[in-house]
C-alpha positions as a Python dict, from the first residue, in 0.01 Angstrom:
ca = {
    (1, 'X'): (0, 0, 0),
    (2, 'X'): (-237, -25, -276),
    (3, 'X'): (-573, -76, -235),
    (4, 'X'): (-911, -97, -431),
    (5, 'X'): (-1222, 19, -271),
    (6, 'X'): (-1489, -215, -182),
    (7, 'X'): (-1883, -149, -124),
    (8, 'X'): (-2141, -273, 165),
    (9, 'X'): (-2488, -153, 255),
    (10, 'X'): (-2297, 107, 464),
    (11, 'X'): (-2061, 233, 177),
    (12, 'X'): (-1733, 207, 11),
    (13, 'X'): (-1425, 160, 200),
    (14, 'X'): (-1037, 79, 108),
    (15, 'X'): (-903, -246, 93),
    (16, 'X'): (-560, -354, 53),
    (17, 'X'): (-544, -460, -331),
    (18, 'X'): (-408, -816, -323),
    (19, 'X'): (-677, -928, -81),
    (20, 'X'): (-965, -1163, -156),
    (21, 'X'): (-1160, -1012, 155),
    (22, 'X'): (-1427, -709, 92),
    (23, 'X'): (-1569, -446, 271),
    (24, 'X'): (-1746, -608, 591),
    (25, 'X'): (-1380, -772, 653),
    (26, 'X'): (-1220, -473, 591),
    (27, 'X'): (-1434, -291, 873),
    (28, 'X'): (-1406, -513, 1134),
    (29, 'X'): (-1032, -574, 1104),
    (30, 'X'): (-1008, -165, 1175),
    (31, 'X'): (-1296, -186, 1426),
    (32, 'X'): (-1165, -491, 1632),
    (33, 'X'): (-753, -415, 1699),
    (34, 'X'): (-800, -626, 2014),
    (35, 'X'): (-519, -905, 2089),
    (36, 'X'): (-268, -1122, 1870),
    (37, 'X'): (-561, -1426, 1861),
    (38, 'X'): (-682, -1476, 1532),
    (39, 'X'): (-973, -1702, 1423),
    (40, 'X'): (-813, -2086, 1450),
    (41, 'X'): (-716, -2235, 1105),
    (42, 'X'): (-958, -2573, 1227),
    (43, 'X'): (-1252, -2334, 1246),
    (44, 'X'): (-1178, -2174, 888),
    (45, 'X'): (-1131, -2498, 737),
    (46, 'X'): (-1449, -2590, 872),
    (47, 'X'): (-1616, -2322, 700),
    (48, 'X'): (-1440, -2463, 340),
    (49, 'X'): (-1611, -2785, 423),
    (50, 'X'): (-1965, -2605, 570),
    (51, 'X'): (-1944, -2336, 224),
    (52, 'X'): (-1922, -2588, 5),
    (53, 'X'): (-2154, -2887, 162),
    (54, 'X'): (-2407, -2580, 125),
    (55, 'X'): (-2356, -2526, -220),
    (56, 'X'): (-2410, -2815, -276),
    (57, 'X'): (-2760, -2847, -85),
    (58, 'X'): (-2845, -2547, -247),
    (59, 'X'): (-2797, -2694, -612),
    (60, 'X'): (-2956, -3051, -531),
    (61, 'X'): (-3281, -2805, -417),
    (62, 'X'): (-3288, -2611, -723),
    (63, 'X'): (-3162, -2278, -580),
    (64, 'X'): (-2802, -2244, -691),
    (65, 'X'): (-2693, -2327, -1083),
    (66, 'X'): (-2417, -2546, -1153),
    (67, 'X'): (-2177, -2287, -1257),
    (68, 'X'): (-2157, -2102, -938),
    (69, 'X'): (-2192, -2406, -720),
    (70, 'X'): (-1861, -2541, -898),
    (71, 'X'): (-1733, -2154, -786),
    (72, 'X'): (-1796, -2195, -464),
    (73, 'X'): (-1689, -2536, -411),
    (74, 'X'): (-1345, -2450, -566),
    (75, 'X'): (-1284, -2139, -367),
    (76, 'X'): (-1361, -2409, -57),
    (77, 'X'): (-1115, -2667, -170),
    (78, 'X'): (-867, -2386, -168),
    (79, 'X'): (-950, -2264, 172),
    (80, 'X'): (-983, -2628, 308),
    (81, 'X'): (-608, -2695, 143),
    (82, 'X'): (-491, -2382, 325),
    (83, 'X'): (-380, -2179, -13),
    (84, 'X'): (-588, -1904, 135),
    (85, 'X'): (-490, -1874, 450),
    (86, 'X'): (-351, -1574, 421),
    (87, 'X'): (-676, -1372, 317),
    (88, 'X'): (-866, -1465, 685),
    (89, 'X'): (-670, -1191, 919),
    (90, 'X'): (-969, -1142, 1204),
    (91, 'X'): (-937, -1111, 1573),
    (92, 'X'): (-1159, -1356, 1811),
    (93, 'X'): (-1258, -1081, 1979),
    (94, 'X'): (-1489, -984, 1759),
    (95, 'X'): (-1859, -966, 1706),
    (96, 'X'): (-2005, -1233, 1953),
    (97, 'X'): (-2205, -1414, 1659),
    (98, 'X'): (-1902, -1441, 1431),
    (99, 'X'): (-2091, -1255, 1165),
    (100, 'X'): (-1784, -1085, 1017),
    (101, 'X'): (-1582, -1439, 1011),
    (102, 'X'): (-1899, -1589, 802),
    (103, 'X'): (-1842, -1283, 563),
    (104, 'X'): (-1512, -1315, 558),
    (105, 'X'): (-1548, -1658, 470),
    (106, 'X'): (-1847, -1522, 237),
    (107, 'X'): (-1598, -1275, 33),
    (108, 'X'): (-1319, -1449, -6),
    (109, 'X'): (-1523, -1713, -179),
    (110, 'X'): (-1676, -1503, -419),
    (111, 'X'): (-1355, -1287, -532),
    (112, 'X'): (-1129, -1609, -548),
    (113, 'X'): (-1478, -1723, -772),
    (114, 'X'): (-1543, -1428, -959),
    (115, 'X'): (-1116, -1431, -1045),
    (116, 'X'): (-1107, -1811, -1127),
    (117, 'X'): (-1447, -1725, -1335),
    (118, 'X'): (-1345, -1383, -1527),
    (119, 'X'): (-1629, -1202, -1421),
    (120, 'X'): (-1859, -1100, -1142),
    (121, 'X'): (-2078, -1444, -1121),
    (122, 'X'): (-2093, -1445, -684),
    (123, 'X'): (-2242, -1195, -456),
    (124, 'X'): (-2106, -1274, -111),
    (125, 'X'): (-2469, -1279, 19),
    (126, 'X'): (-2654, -1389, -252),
    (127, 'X'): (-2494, -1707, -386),
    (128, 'X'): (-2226, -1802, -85),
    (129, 'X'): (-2403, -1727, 161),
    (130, 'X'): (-2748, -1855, -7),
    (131, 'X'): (-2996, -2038, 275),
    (132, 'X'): (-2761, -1912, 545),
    (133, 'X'): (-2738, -1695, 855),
    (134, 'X'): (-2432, -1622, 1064),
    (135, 'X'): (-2614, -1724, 1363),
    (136, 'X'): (-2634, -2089, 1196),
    (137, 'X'): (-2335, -2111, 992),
    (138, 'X'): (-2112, -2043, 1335),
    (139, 'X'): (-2206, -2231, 1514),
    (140, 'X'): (-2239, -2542, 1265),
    (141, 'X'): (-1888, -2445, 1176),
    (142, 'X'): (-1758, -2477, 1534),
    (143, 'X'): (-1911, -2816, 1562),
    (144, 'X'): (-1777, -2927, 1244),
    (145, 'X'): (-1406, -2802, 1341),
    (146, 'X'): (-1455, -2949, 1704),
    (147, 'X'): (-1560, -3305, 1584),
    (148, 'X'): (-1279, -3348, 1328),
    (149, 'X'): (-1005, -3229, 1575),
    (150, 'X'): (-1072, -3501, 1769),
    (151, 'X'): (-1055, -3790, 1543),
    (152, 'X'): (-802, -3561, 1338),
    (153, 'X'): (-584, -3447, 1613),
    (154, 'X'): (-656, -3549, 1997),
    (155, 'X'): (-718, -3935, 1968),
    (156, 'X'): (-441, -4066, 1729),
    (157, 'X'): (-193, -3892, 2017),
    (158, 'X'): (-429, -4049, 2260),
    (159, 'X'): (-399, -4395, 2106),
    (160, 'X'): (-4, -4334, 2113),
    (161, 'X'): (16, -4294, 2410),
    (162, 'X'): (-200, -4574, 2561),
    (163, 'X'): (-21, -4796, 2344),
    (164, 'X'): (321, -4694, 2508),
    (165, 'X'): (176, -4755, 2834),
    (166, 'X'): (110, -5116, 2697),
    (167, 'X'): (437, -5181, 2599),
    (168, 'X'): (543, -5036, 2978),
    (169, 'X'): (333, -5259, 3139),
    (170, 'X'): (456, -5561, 2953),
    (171, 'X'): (801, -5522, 3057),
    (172, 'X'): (783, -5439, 3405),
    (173, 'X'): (515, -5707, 3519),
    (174, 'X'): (769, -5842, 3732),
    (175, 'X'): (908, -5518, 3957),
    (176, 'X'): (738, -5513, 4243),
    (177, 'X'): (790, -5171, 4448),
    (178, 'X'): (623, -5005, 4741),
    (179, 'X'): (278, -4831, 4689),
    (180, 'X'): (239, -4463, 4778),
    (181, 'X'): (-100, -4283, 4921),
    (182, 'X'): (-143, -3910, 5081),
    (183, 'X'): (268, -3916, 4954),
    (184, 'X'): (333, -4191, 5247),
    (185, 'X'): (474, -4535, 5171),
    (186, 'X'): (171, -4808, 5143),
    (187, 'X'): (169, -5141, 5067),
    (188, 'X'): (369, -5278, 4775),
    (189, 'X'): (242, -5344, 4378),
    (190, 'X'): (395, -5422, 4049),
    (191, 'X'): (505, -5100, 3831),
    (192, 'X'): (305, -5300, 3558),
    (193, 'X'): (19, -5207, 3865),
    (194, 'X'): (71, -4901, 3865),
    (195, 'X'): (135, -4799, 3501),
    (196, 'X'): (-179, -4976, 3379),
    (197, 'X'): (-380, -4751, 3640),
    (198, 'X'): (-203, -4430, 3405),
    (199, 'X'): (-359, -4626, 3093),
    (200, 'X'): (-686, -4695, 3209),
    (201, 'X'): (-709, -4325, 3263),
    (202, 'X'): (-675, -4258, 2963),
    (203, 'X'): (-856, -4517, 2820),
    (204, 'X'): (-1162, -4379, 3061),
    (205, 'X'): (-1092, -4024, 2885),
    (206, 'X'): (-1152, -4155, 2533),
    (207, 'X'): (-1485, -4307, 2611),
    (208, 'X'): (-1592, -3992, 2762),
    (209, 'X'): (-1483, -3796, 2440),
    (210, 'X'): (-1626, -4044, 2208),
    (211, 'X'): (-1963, -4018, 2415),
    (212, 'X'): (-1925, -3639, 2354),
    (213, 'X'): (-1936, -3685, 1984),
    (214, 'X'): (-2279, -3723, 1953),
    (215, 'X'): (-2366, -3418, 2045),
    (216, 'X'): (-2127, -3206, 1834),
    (217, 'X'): (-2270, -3409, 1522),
    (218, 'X'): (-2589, -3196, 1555),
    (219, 'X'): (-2564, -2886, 1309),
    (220, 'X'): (-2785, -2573, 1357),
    (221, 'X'): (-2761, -2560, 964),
    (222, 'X'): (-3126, -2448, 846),
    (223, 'X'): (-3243, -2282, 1135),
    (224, 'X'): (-3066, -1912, 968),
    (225, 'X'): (-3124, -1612, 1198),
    (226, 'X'): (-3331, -1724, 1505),
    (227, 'X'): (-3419, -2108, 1428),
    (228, 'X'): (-3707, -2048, 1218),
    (229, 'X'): (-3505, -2169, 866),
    (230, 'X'): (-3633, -1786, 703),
    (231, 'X'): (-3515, -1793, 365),
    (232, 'X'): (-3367, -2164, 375),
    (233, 'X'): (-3564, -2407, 157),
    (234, 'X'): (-3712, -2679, 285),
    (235, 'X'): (-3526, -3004, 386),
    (236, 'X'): (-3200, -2737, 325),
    (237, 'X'): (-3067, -2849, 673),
    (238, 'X'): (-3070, -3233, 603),
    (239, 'X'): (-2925, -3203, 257),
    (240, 'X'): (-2657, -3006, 402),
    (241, 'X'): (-2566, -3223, 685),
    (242, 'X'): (-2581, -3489, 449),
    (243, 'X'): (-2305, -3293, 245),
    (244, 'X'): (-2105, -3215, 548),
    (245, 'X'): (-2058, -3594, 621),
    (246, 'X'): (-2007, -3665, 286),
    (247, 'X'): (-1688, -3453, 291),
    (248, 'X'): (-1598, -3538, 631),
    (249, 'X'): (-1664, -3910, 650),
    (250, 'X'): (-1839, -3827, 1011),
    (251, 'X'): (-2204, -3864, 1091),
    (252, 'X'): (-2343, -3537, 1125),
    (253, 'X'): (-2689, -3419, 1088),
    (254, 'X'): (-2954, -3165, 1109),
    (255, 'X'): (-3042, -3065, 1488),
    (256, 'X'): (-3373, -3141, 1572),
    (257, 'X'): (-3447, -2817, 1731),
    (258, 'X'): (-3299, -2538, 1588),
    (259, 'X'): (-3378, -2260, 1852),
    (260, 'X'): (-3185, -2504, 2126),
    (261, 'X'): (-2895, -2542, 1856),
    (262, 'X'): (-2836, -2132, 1781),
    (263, 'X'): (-2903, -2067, 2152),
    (264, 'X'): (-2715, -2304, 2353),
    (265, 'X'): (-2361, -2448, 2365),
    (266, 'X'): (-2409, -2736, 2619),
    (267, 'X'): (-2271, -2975, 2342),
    (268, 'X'): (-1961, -2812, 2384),
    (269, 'X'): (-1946, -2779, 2740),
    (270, 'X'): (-1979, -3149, 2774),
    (271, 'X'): (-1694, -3250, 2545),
    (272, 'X'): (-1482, -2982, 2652),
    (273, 'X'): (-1528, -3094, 3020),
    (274, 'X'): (-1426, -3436, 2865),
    (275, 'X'): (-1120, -3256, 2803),
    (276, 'X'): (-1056, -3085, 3127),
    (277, 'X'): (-1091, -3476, 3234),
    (278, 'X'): (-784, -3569, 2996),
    (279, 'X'): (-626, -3263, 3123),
    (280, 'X'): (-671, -3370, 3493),
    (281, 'X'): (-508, -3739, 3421),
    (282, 'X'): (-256, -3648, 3239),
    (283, 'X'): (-138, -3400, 3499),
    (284, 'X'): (-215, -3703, 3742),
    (285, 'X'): (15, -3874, 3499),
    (286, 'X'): (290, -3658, 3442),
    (287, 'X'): (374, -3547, 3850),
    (288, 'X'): (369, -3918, 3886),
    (289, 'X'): (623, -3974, 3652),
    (290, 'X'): (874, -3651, 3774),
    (291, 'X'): (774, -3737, 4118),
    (292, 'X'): (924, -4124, 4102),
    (293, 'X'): (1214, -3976, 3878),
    (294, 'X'): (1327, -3729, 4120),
    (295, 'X'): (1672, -3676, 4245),
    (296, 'X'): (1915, -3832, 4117),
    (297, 'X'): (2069, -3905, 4446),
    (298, 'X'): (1827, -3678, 4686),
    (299, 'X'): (1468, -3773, 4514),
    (300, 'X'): (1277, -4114, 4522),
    (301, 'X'): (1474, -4198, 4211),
    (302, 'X'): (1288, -4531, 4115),
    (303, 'X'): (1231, -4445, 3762),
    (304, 'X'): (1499, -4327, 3504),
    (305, 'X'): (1337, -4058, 3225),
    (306, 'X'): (1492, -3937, 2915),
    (307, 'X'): (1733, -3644, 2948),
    (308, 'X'): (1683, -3401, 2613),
    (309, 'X'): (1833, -3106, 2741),
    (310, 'X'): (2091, -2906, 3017),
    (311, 'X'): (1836, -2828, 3275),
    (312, 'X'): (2024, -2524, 3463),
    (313, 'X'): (2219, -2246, 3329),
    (314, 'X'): (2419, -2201, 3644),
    (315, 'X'): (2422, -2577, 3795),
    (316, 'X'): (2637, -2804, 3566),
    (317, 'X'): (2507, -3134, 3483),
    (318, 'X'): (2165, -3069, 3581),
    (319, 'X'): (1897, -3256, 3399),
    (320, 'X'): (1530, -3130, 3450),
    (321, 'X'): (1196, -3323, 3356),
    (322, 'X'): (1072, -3074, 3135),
    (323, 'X'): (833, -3267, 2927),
    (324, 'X'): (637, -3328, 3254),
    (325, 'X'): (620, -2990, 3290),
    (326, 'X'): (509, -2874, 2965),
    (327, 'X'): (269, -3125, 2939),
    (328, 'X'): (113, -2995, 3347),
    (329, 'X'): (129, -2638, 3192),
    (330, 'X'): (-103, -2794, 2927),
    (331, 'X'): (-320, -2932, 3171),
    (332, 'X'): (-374, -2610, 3358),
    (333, 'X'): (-418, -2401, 3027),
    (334, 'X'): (-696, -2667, 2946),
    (335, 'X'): (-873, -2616, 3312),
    (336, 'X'): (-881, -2279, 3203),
    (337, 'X'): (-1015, -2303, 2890),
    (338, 'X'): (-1261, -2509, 3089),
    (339, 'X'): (-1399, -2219, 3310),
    (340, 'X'): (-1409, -1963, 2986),
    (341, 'X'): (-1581, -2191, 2794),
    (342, 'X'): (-1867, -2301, 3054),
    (343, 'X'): (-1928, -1949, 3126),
    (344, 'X'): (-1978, -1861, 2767),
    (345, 'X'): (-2214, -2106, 2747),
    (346, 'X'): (-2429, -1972, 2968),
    (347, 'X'): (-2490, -1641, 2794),
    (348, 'X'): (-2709, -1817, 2514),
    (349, 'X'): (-2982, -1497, 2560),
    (350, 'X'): (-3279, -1547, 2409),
    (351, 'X'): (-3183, -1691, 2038),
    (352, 'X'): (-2849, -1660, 1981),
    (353, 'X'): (-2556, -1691, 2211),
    (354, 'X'): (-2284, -1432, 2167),
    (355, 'X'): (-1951, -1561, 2285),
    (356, 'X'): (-1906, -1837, 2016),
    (357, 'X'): (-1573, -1690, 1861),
    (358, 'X'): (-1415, -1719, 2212),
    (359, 'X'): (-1578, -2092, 2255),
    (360, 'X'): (-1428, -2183, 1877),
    (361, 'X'): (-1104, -2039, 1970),
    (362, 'X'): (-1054, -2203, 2353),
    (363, 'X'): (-1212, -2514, 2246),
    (364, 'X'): (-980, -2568, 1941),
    (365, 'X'): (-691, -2450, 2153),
    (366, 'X'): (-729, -2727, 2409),
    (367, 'X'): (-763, -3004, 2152),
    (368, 'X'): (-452, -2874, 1996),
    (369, 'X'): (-289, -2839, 2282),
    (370, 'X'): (-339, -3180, 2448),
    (371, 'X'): (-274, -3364, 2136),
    (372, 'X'): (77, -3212, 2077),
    (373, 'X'): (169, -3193, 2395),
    (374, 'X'): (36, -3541, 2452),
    (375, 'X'): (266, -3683, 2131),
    (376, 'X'): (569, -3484, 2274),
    (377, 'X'): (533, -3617, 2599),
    (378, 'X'): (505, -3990, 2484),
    (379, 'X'): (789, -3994, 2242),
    (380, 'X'): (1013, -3781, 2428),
    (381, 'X'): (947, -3909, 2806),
    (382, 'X'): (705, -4188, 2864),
    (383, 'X'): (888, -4415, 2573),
    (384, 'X'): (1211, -4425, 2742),
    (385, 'X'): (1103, -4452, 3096),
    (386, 'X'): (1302, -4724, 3272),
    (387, 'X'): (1248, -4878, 3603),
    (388, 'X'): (1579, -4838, 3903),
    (389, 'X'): (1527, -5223, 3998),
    (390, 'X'): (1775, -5139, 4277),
    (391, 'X'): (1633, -4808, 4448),
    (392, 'X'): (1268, -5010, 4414),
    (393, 'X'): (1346, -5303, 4529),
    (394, 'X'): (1496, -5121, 4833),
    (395, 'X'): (1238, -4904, 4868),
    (396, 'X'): (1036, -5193, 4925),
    (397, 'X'): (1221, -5377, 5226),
    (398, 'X'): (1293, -5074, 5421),
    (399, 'X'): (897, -4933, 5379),
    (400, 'X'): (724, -5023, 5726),
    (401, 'X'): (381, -5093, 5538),
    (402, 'X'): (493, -5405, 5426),
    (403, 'X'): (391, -5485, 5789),
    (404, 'X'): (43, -5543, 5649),
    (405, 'X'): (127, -5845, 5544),
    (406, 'X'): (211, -5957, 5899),
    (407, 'X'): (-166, -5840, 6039),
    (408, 'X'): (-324, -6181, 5986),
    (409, 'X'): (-76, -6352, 6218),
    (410, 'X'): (-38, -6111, 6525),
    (411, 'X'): (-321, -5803, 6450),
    (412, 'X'): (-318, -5515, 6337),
    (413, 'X'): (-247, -5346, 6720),
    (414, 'X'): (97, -5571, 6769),
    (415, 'X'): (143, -5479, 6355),
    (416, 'X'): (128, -5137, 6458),
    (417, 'X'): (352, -5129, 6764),
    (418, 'X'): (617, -5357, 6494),
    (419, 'X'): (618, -5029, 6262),
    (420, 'X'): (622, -4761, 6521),
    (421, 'X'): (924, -4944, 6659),
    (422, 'X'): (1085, -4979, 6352),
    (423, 'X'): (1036, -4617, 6256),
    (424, 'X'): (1127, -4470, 6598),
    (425, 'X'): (1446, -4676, 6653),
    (426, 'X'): (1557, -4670, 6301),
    (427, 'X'): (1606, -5073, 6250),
    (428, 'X'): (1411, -5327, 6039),
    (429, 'X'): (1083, -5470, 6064),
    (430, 'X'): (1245, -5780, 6134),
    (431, 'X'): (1487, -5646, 6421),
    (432, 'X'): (1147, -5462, 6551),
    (433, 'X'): (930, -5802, 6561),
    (434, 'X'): (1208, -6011, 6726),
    (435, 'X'): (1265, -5759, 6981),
    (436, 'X'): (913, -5759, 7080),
    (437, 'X'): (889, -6088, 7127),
    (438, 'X'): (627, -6137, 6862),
    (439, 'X'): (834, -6343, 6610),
    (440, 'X'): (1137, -6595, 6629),
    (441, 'X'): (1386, -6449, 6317),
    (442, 'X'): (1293, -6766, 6152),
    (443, 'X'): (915, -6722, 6156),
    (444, 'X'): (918, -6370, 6059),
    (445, 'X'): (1140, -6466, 5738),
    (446, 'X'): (863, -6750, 5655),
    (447, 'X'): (595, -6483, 5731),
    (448, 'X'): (757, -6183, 5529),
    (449, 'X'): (756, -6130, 5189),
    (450, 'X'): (693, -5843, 5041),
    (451, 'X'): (683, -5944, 4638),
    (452, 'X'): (400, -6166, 4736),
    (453, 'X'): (175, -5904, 4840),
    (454, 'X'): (72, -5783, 4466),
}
């Protein structure tokens, strides 16, 4: 391999020769062989967008000269456009801070600058990472990555989804079925019912993300190394924030209090438990759905799902519902994410917190995860769910809860000895209330219907 050697404040070292990166990458890729998990692609991009909106608060304060602000901001577009990807190779299990992603960030900025330029106009430190401090750049990074994948990634698949749970509801107002609770048939309700309890859900989810928003707009931008803004000039952190929205078209800003934003992560914690939230309804969802399409012949069988693919290697014709399962292995990934991410959060000691490459990378993971698992599940299962008129509707006359509707007329005590008659002796409600003496045939029939009691 041929390399060229590079130069820190701790000395030269080797790196390989058609890399952008320098010598603080180059040490901790040997130092930190931990794992396959490398820094997310969201959270790099998020550092084009942070780079340059900082270049650009840098010039508009007089600190950075238009030559090398048009540099950086190149270099940026490049990253943001994913040309460079392949010059970002770091583990998350790195330095806690993420100080050797912000120089990676840092050096592959100024080579791609200094190549695009013909000469040696950026200094990693100096000019790219001008006003700056690992401990805020991180962090204002993370928020930036975490805000836009969720208006970039998690709620279009959201809205696709409650929008095919619309169009379920629509056409099945008028299938009435029995009602389950504690896995026992209850009274009876429309699938329409029960579907638009599934949207609501999610519709509940949303808000709760969108509330969440707020708090990732806040940017620890200009508070540097422990909040103080050393070596940022003044109003640094609102011009920057006002350059990050300008190339996001979100509303971030400056954090009010810099020491809170470098040393605690409770922003994140709250939208990622908004998360774990989605993750719990659509697991919610998705065991509803395999549970009423179960069998064919040996299962409740009320629903018909999709079948994409042979579902046994051994049992012929055996059709599985596998999105619901990917989607519930999702779901439980999330809910651990969940617990890794609130614990993080809680080491924030004294100015900086130290686990924020593990919060970027389980944060980003979830919102990835939910969103394409969420899309997969809607266009491959929840789009071509179908209702088994027949199996509900005789579900419904043969479930002894539709007894409830008899209550008003003979209480619930004789309703009760009607059911466990039925059930015990294997014979209809109807058969059960005659034989007690509690209805004539032709009462019970004017009494009894069951698609009335939506």
């Amino acid at each position: 391999m041929n390399t060229r050697m590079e130069h820190d404040t701790m000395g030269e070292i080797a790196v390989p020769a058609d890399k952008l990166w320098g010598a603080q990458t180059q040490r901790s890729l040997e130092n930190f062989p931990i794992g396959e998990e490398k820094m997310p692609g969201d959270l790099l991009r998020a550092f084009g967008v942070l780079k340059e909106a900082c270049a650009a608060a840098n010039h508009r304060l007089g600190k950075l000269d238009q030559q090398r602000c048009q540099l950086i901001q190149d270099a940026c577009l490049a990253i943001r456009a994913g040309q460079l990807a392949g010059h970002f190779p770091l583990a998350v299990w790195q330095t806690g801070s993420g100080t050797q992603t912000n120089m990676n960030c840092n050096e592959v900025i100024a080579h791609y600058g200094n190549q695009q330029a013909g000469t040696d106009l950026l200094h990693p430190n100096d000019h790219v990472n001008m006003s700056q401090s690992s401990n805020d750049t991180f962090p204002s990074a993370l928020h930036i990555a975490a805000a836009s994948a969720l208006h970039e990634r998690l709620f279009p698949a959201l809205e696709e989804m409650i929008l095919c749970l619309q169009a379920l509801e629509k056409a099945n107002k008028d299938v009435v079925k029995t009602g389950r609770t504690h896995l026992q048939d209850a009274v009876p309700l429309t699938f329409a019912q029960e579907i638009s309890g599934w949207r609501s859900m999610l519709e509940h989810s949303r808000e709760m993300l969108t509330l969440s928003l707020n708090g990732l707009y806040e940017l620890a931008l200009g508070g540097t190394a422990v909040g103080t803004g050393l070596n940022a000039p003044k109003g640094f952190d609102k011009a920057a924030a006002e350059e990050v929205s300008k190339l996001t078209g979100l509303p971030f800003r400056a954090a009010g209090n810099k020491f809170h934003a470098l040393a605690a992560k409770d922003a994140l914690v709250f939208s990622h438990g908004a998360l774990k939230a989605l993750a719990a309804d659509l697991m919610k969802i998705a065991n509803d759905v395999r549970w009423l399409a179960s069998g064919p012949r040996c299962g409740l069988g009320e629903i018909f799902i999709p079948e994409n693919e042979p579902g046994s290697s051994i049992m012929p014709g055996k059709v599985n519902p596998t999105q619901c399962e990917a989607l519930t292995m999702v779901a439980v990934q999330v809910m651990g994410n969940d617990t890794a991410v609130g614990f993080a959060a809680s080491q924030g000691n004294f100015e900086l917190n130290v686990y924020m490459p593990l919060l970027a990378y389980n944060y980003l993971q979830s919102v990835r995860l939910l969103a394409d698992a969420m899309n997969s599940f809607t266009q491959r299962c929840l789009a071509g769910v179908k209702p088994n008129r027949e199996k509900m509707a005789e579900n419904l006359h043969r479930s002894l809860m539709t007894v409830t509707a008899l209550t008003p007329i003979v209480g619930y005590e004789n309703g009760a000895k009607i059911a466990k008659k039925a059930h015990q002796e294997n014979i209809s409600l109807k058969e059960a209330a005659v034989s007690l003496g509690l209805f004539t045939p032709e009462d019970f029939d004017a009494a009894f219907h069951p698609e009335e009691m939506i």
